[in-house]
Short mmCIF file of C-alpha atoms in Angstrom, two decimals:
data_model
loop_
_atom_site.label_atom_id
_atom_site.label_comp_id
_atom_site.label_asym_id
_atom_site.label_seq_id
_atom_site.Cartn_x
_atom_site.Cartn_y
_atom_site.Cartn_z
CA MET A 1 103.93 121.88 109.62
CA LEU A 2 100.44 121.70 111.11
CA ALA A 3 98.50 124.26 113.10
CA ARG A 4 98.05 123.12 116.66
CA PRO A 5 94.72 121.26 116.90
CA ALA A 6 91.99 122.50 119.21
CA PRO A 7 91.58 120.11 122.15
CA THR A 8 88.99 117.45 121.48
CA THR A 9 85.98 116.73 123.66
CA ALA A 10 84.26 113.44 124.24
CA ALA A 11 80.99 112.57 122.54
CA PRO A 12 78.34 110.69 124.52
CA VAL A 13 78.49 106.93 124.12
CA VAL A 14 76.62 103.99 125.55
CA ARG A 15 78.75 102.45 128.28
CA SER A 16 78.56 98.76 128.96
CA GLY A 17 80.50 98.58 132.24
CA ASP A 18 79.85 99.62 135.78
CA THR A 19 81.08 103.13 136.55
CA GLY A 20 82.20 102.19 140.04
CA GLU A 21 80.86 103.58 143.28
CA MET A 22 81.23 107.28 144.11
CA THR A 23 82.79 107.95 147.51
CA ASP A 24 82.54 111.04 149.66
CA LEU A 25 85.68 112.22 147.89
CA HIS A 26 83.91 111.86 144.53
CA LEU A 27 86.40 109.21 143.55
CA ARG A 28 85.65 107.09 140.49
CA VAL A 29 87.13 103.60 140.40
CA LEU A 30 87.08 102.31 136.84
CA GLY A 31 87.88 98.98 135.27
CA ASP A 32 88.56 98.02 131.68
CA ASP A 33 84.85 97.63 130.92
CA ASP A 34 84.34 101.24 132.01
CA ILE A 35 87.01 102.85 129.83
CA GLU A 36 87.00 100.71 126.71
CA PRO A 37 83.78 102.20 125.24
CA TRP A 38 85.36 105.65 125.49
CA LEU A 39 88.72 104.66 124.02
CA THR A 40 87.73 104.07 120.42
CA PRO A 41 90.60 104.29 117.91
CA ALA A 42 89.54 107.73 116.65
CA ARG A 43 88.90 109.26 120.07
CA THR A 44 92.05 107.78 121.60
CA ARG A 45 94.10 109.10 118.69
CA ALA A 46 92.59 112.58 119.08
CA TRP A 47 93.29 112.65 122.81
CA VAL A 48 96.83 111.37 122.34
CA SER A 49 97.38 114.09 119.74
CA ASP A 50 96.20 116.62 122.33
CA ALA A 51 98.70 115.20 124.83
CA LEU A 52 101.55 115.45 122.32
CA ALA A 53 100.59 119.05 121.55
CA ALA A 54 100.35 119.93 125.24
CA HIS A 55 103.80 118.48 125.83
CA THR A 56 105.26 120.22 122.78
CA PHE A 57 104.01 123.62 123.96
CA GLY A 58 105.10 123.14 127.57
CA GLU A 59 101.69 122.51 129.13
CA LEU A 60 102.06 118.80 129.87
CA ILE A 61 104.97 117.93 132.17
CA ALA A 62 106.02 114.44 131.11
CA PRO A 63 109.25 113.13 132.65
CA ALA A 64 110.82 109.79 131.78
CA ARG A 65 109.58 106.73 133.65
CA THR A 66 111.20 105.64 136.88
CA GLN A 67 111.34 102.26 138.59
CA ALA A 68 111.97 100.40 141.84
CA ALA A 69 113.35 96.86 142.04
CA ILE A 70 111.20 94.50 144.11
CA GLY A 71 112.64 91.00 144.11
CA HIS A 72 112.82 89.64 140.60
CA ARG A 73 110.35 92.25 139.33
CA SER A 74 110.49 95.98 138.69
CA LEU A 75 107.70 98.37 139.65
CA ARG A 76 107.65 101.08 137.00
CA LEU A 77 106.05 104.49 137.23
CA THR A 78 105.14 107.09 134.63
CA ALA A 79 103.76 110.46 135.66
CA GLY A 80 102.41 113.69 134.22
CA GLN A 81 100.91 117.03 135.13
CA VAL A 82 98.96 119.85 133.55
CA SER A 83 99.62 122.56 136.11
CA GLY A 84 96.52 123.98 137.78
CA ASN A 85 94.38 121.15 136.43
CA TRP A 86 95.56 117.65 137.28
CA PHE A 87 98.52 115.41 137.95
CA GLY A 88 98.84 111.65 138.23
CA PHE A 89 100.73 108.48 137.54
CA ARG A 90 100.55 104.97 136.14
CA SER A 91 102.25 102.05 137.91
CA TYR A 92 102.88 98.61 136.45
CA LEU A 93 105.08 95.57 136.88
CA ALA A 94 107.82 94.57 134.48
CA PRO A 95 108.46 92.06 133.22
CA GLY A 96 104.80 91.21 133.05
CA ASP A 97 103.12 87.97 132.06
CA GLY A 98 99.74 89.37 131.07
CA ARG A 99 98.12 88.76 134.47
CA ALA A 100 99.35 91.78 136.42
CA GLN A 101 96.91 94.68 136.50
CA GLU A 102 98.10 98.26 136.16
CA VAL A 103 96.93 101.25 138.20
CA THR A 104 96.52 104.76 136.77
CA VAL A 105 95.56 107.57 139.13
CA VAL A 106 94.40 111.16 138.45
CA TYR A 107 94.60 113.84 141.16
CA ASP A 108 92.98 117.25 141.19
CA ASP A 109 95.90 119.70 141.12
CA GLU A 110 94.23 122.19 143.48
CA THR A 111 92.58 119.99 146.13
CA MET A 112 95.26 117.23 145.91
CA HIS A 113 92.43 114.70 146.15
CA VAL A 114 92.32 111.61 143.97
CA ARG A 115 89.72 112.27 141.33
CA GLY A 116 89.67 108.81 139.79
CA LEU A 117 91.67 105.70 139.11
CA HIS A 118 91.71 102.87 136.62
CA VAL A 119 92.67 99.29 137.45
CA GLY A 120 93.20 96.96 134.51
CA THR A 121 95.24 96.40 131.37
CA ALA A 122 93.32 98.21 128.61
CA LEU A 123 94.67 101.74 128.89
CA ALA A 124 98.37 101.49 128.02
CA PRO A 125 98.21 99.41 124.80
CA ARG A 126 95.47 101.64 123.39
CA ARG A 127 97.61 104.67 124.19
CA CYS A 128 100.61 103.10 122.45
CA GLY A 129 98.58 102.09 119.40
CA ALA A 130 97.12 105.57 119.09
CA ILE A 131 100.56 107.18 119.24
CA GLY A 132 101.62 104.82 116.47
CA ALA A 133 98.66 105.96 114.38
CA VAL A 134 99.52 109.64 114.92
CA ALA A 135 103.09 108.91 113.85
CA LEU A 136 102.00 106.98 110.76
CA GLU A 137 99.73 109.83 109.65
CA ALA A 138 102.62 112.28 109.97
CA LEU A 139 105.49 110.21 108.62
CA ALA A 140 104.45 107.29 106.38
CA PRO A 141 104.15 107.57 102.59
CA GLY A 142 100.69 108.89 101.85
CA GLN A 143 99.72 106.33 99.21
CA ALA A 144 101.25 103.29 100.91
CA SER A 145 98.64 100.56 101.45
CA ARG A 146 100.72 97.52 102.36
CA LEU A 147 101.69 96.83 105.98
CA ALA A 148 104.09 94.28 107.43
CA LEU A 149 103.56 93.52 111.11
CA ILE A 150 106.19 91.59 113.07
CA GLY A 151 104.72 90.40 116.38
CA THR A 152 101.37 88.98 117.43
CA GLY A 153 101.01 90.07 121.07
CA THR A 154 98.89 92.71 122.78
CA GLN A 155 100.99 95.61 121.50
CA ALA A 156 100.94 94.29 117.94
CA TRP A 157 97.15 93.95 118.07
CA HIS A 158 96.62 97.50 119.28
CA GLN A 159 98.99 98.89 116.67
CA LEU A 160 96.79 97.25 114.04
CA TRP A 161 93.61 98.37 115.84
CA ALA A 162 94.73 102.00 115.67
CA LEU A 163 96.49 102.03 112.28
CA ALA A 164 93.47 100.57 110.51
CA ASP A 165 91.49 103.63 111.55
CA VAL A 166 93.81 106.03 109.69
CA ARG A 167 94.87 104.01 106.63
CA THR A 168 93.12 101.62 104.25
CA PHE A 169 95.36 98.61 103.73
CA ALA A 170 95.19 96.44 100.64
CA ASP A 171 97.48 93.80 102.15
CA ILE A 172 98.80 93.04 105.65
CA THR A 173 101.47 90.41 106.21
CA VAL A 174 101.85 89.07 109.75
CA TYR A 175 104.78 87.15 111.20
CA SER A 176 105.79 85.79 114.60
CA ARG A 177 107.79 82.70 115.50
CA ASP A 178 104.80 80.52 116.42
CA PRO A 179 102.94 79.45 113.24
CA ALA A 180 99.68 78.76 115.06
CA ARG A 181 99.77 82.09 116.88
CA ARG A 182 100.39 84.13 113.74
CA SER A 183 97.61 82.29 111.92
CA ARG A 184 95.17 82.99 114.76
CA PHE A 185 96.22 86.64 114.86
CA ALA A 186 95.69 87.09 111.11
CA ALA A 187 92.28 85.38 111.33
CA ARG A 188 91.28 87.65 114.22
CA ALA A 189 92.30 90.71 112.21
CA ARG A 190 90.14 89.54 109.32
CA ASP A 191 87.17 88.66 111.53
CA GLU A 192 87.16 91.54 114.04
CA LEU A 193 88.70 94.39 112.06
CA GLY A 194 87.78 93.37 108.51
CA LEU A 195 91.41 93.61 107.41
CA PRO A 196 93.14 91.69 104.59
CA ALA A 197 95.67 90.08 106.95
CA ARG A 198 97.59 86.93 106.14
CA ALA A 199 100.23 85.00 108.05
CA VAL A 200 103.54 84.37 106.31
CA GLY A 201 106.41 82.01 107.03
CA SER A 202 109.29 84.39 107.73
CA ALA A 203 110.04 87.94 108.80
CA ARG A 204 111.88 88.50 105.54
CA GLU A 205 108.85 87.46 103.51
CA ALA A 206 106.68 89.75 105.60
CA VAL A 207 108.74 92.93 105.14
CA THR A 208 110.04 92.49 101.58
CA ASP A 209 108.72 95.37 99.42
CA ALA A 210 106.46 96.60 102.25
CA PRO A 211 106.32 100.42 102.40
CA ILE A 212 105.11 100.32 106.05
CA VAL A 213 106.71 98.01 108.62
CA VAL A 214 105.83 97.75 112.32
CA LEU A 215 107.97 95.82 114.79
CA ALA A 216 106.05 94.98 117.98
CA THR A 217 107.90 92.14 119.67
CA HIS A 218 109.54 91.28 122.98
CA SER A 219 112.66 90.02 121.21
CA SER A 220 116.10 90.69 122.71
CA THR A 221 117.73 90.08 119.33
CA PRO A 222 117.05 91.65 115.92
CA VAL A 223 114.01 90.23 114.15
CA ILE A 224 114.78 91.78 110.74
CA GLU A 225 117.80 92.82 108.70
CA ALA A 226 117.93 96.37 107.38
CA SER A 227 118.77 95.12 103.89
CA TRP A 228 115.33 93.49 103.69
CA LEU A 229 113.52 96.83 103.92
CA ALA A 230 112.29 98.55 100.78
CA PRO A 231 113.84 101.89 99.75
CA GLY A 232 112.01 104.78 101.37
CA ALA A 233 110.02 102.56 103.73
CA TYR A 234 108.48 103.71 106.99
CA LEU A 235 109.46 101.62 110.02
CA SER A 236 107.89 101.86 113.48
CA THR A 237 109.58 100.00 116.33
CA VAL A 238 107.47 99.42 119.45
CA GLY A 239 109.56 96.74 121.19
CA PRO A 240 112.96 96.73 122.95
CA LYS A 241 115.55 99.35 122.00
CA GLN A 242 118.22 99.06 124.70
CA VAL A 243 121.82 97.90 124.64
CA GLY A 244 121.80 94.11 124.84
CA HIS A 245 118.04 93.97 124.31
CA HIS A 246 116.76 95.31 120.98
CA GLU A 247 114.42 94.09 118.24
CA PHE A 248 116.42 95.75 115.43
CA GLY A 249 120.15 95.72 114.72
CA LEU A 250 122.81 98.39 114.31
CA ASP A 251 122.63 97.80 110.56
CA LEU A 252 119.37 99.77 110.61
CA LEU A 253 121.06 102.98 111.69
CA GLU A 254 122.85 103.51 108.38
CA ARG A 255 119.53 103.20 106.56
CA ILE A 256 117.77 105.93 108.57
CA GLY A 257 117.10 109.27 106.93
CA THR A 258 114.57 110.66 109.43
CA ALA A 259 114.33 109.39 113.03
CA VAL A 260 111.43 110.44 115.26
CA THR A 261 110.29 109.53 118.79
CA ASP A 262 107.38 110.46 121.05
CA SER A 263 109.63 111.19 124.07
CA LEU A 264 113.20 112.45 123.89
CA HIS A 265 113.28 112.41 127.71
CA GLN A 266 112.58 108.68 127.77
CA VAL A 267 115.17 107.89 125.10
CA ALA A 268 117.83 109.74 127.14
CA ALA A 269 116.86 108.04 130.41
CA TYR A 270 116.99 104.36 129.45
CA SER A 271 119.10 102.06 131.61
CA PRO A 272 120.72 100.15 129.97
CA PRO A 273 121.06 102.97 127.43
CA ASN A 274 118.91 103.24 124.35
CA ILE A 275 120.77 101.70 121.45
CA LEU A 276 120.63 104.97 119.50
CA THR A 277 122.67 106.81 122.13
CA THR A 278 125.63 104.43 122.07
CA THR A 279 126.58 104.40 118.40
CA SER A 280 129.47 106.39 116.96
CA ASN A 281 127.26 108.11 114.40
CA PRO A 282 123.67 108.13 115.73
CA PRO A 283 120.90 109.65 113.64
CA CYS A 284 119.50 112.99 114.78
CA LEU A 285 116.38 112.08 116.75
CA LEU A 286 113.37 114.39 116.45
CA SER A 287 110.34 114.81 118.68
CA LEU A 288 107.05 113.76 117.08
CA GLY A 289 105.39 116.87 118.51
CA ASP A 290 108.06 119.08 116.97
CA VAL A 291 107.61 117.35 113.62
CA LEU A 292 103.85 117.90 113.75
CA TRP A 293 103.79 121.50 114.95
CA ARG A 294 107.24 122.97 114.35
CA GLY A 295 108.20 121.43 111.02
CA LEU A 296 111.66 120.20 111.98
CA PRO A 297 111.99 117.79 109.02
CA GLU A 298 112.28 120.91 106.87
CA LEU A 299 115.76 121.39 108.34
CA ALA A 300 118.29 119.60 106.15
CA SER A 301 120.62 119.07 109.12
CA THR A 302 118.18 116.62 110.70
CA ARG A 303 118.57 114.09 107.90
CA GLY A 304 120.56 110.92 108.38
CA PRO A 305 122.59 109.13 105.71
CA GLY A 306 119.85 106.71 104.67
CA ASP A 307 116.41 106.70 103.10
CA LEU A 308 114.18 105.18 105.79
CA THR A 309 111.79 107.10 108.03
CA THR A 310 111.77 105.47 111.47
CA PHE A 311 109.52 106.04 114.47
CA PHE A 312 110.95 104.94 117.82
CA SER A 313 107.91 104.46 120.07
CA VAL A 314 109.01 104.74 123.71
CA GLY A 315 105.94 106.05 125.57
CA LEU A 316 105.30 109.71 126.31
CA GLY A 317 105.24 110.03 130.10
CA GLY A 318 101.88 111.03 131.52
CA SER A 319 99.97 110.19 128.34
CA GLU A 320 98.03 107.37 130.03
CA VAL A 321 97.08 109.78 132.82
CA TYR A 322 96.06 112.30 130.16
CA LEU A 323 93.72 109.74 128.60
CA LEU A 324 92.20 108.76 131.94
CA GLU A 325 91.63 112.42 132.80
CA ARG A 326 89.74 112.83 129.51
CA VAL A 327 87.59 109.78 130.30
CA LEU A 328 86.82 111.18 133.75
CA ASP A 329 85.87 114.52 132.20
CA ALA A 330 83.57 112.74 129.76
CA LEU A 331 81.90 110.77 132.55
CA ASP A 332 81.29 113.97 134.50
CA THR A 333 79.71 115.75 131.54
#
């Protein structure tokens, strides 16, 4: 069990983007070029850790996401508040095709004025990758240096972007269904991140004997079989987890010894339900914040029947707003 970390502060950096014009309301309008220099892997991970701690100790209000149907799309909303300081939300379209921009807004909690907003696509995947890195630090075998990554989209890239900042990998196997795409992804990882990534021909080949496995797909059907996973492996699942739409199968549940998520509220609120909530013998699901700062894995009753440690990444509500508020603070310093 860790001591709660002191909140981090931003260090000055050279920004390459335009900060946006200041209005009479002192409103900052930021794009991706404005926030990306601030959201380095290390700084994003530190700020996300602060958000998890704030939520764990009751300071960050972080409800599950909500949504409104608009034609064939769904407008989704996540929100958060640190009382007396700020509140805000992120809105985005789902399903998305990579073109739709997202909007994240921070309000001052006392004046009720909008303090700043971000329009773009850079914030959410960096947040998700950083949460994955916090979870890996807390849960994965300490000496493990081989990673299997299933998926080659934006989320998969930002998982790798963040994980490489907390762990030195001797070997990274990459798989997705499109051979050209997985080859390009592995080459990009080698060129941009300096990682020993290589594309392989099947998901089974990718995960066999790998002590760390990350699933980051959009698949509605299982992409791996539990029997392929090495004893004692750490598995992080970033993609779908709902009834009728899930990237892992029910066979995984019997292999789980420790199950952790970043938002118990979100797991409980899924519609259709999260696959974990509909099984006859679901594993006991722990909060990542509780694991970090309350030591719940020390309780024998939280163990499942299997040997795997699994992180169910679902998105802590308000964490994107938390990150944007930290960027705004840094810009005002």
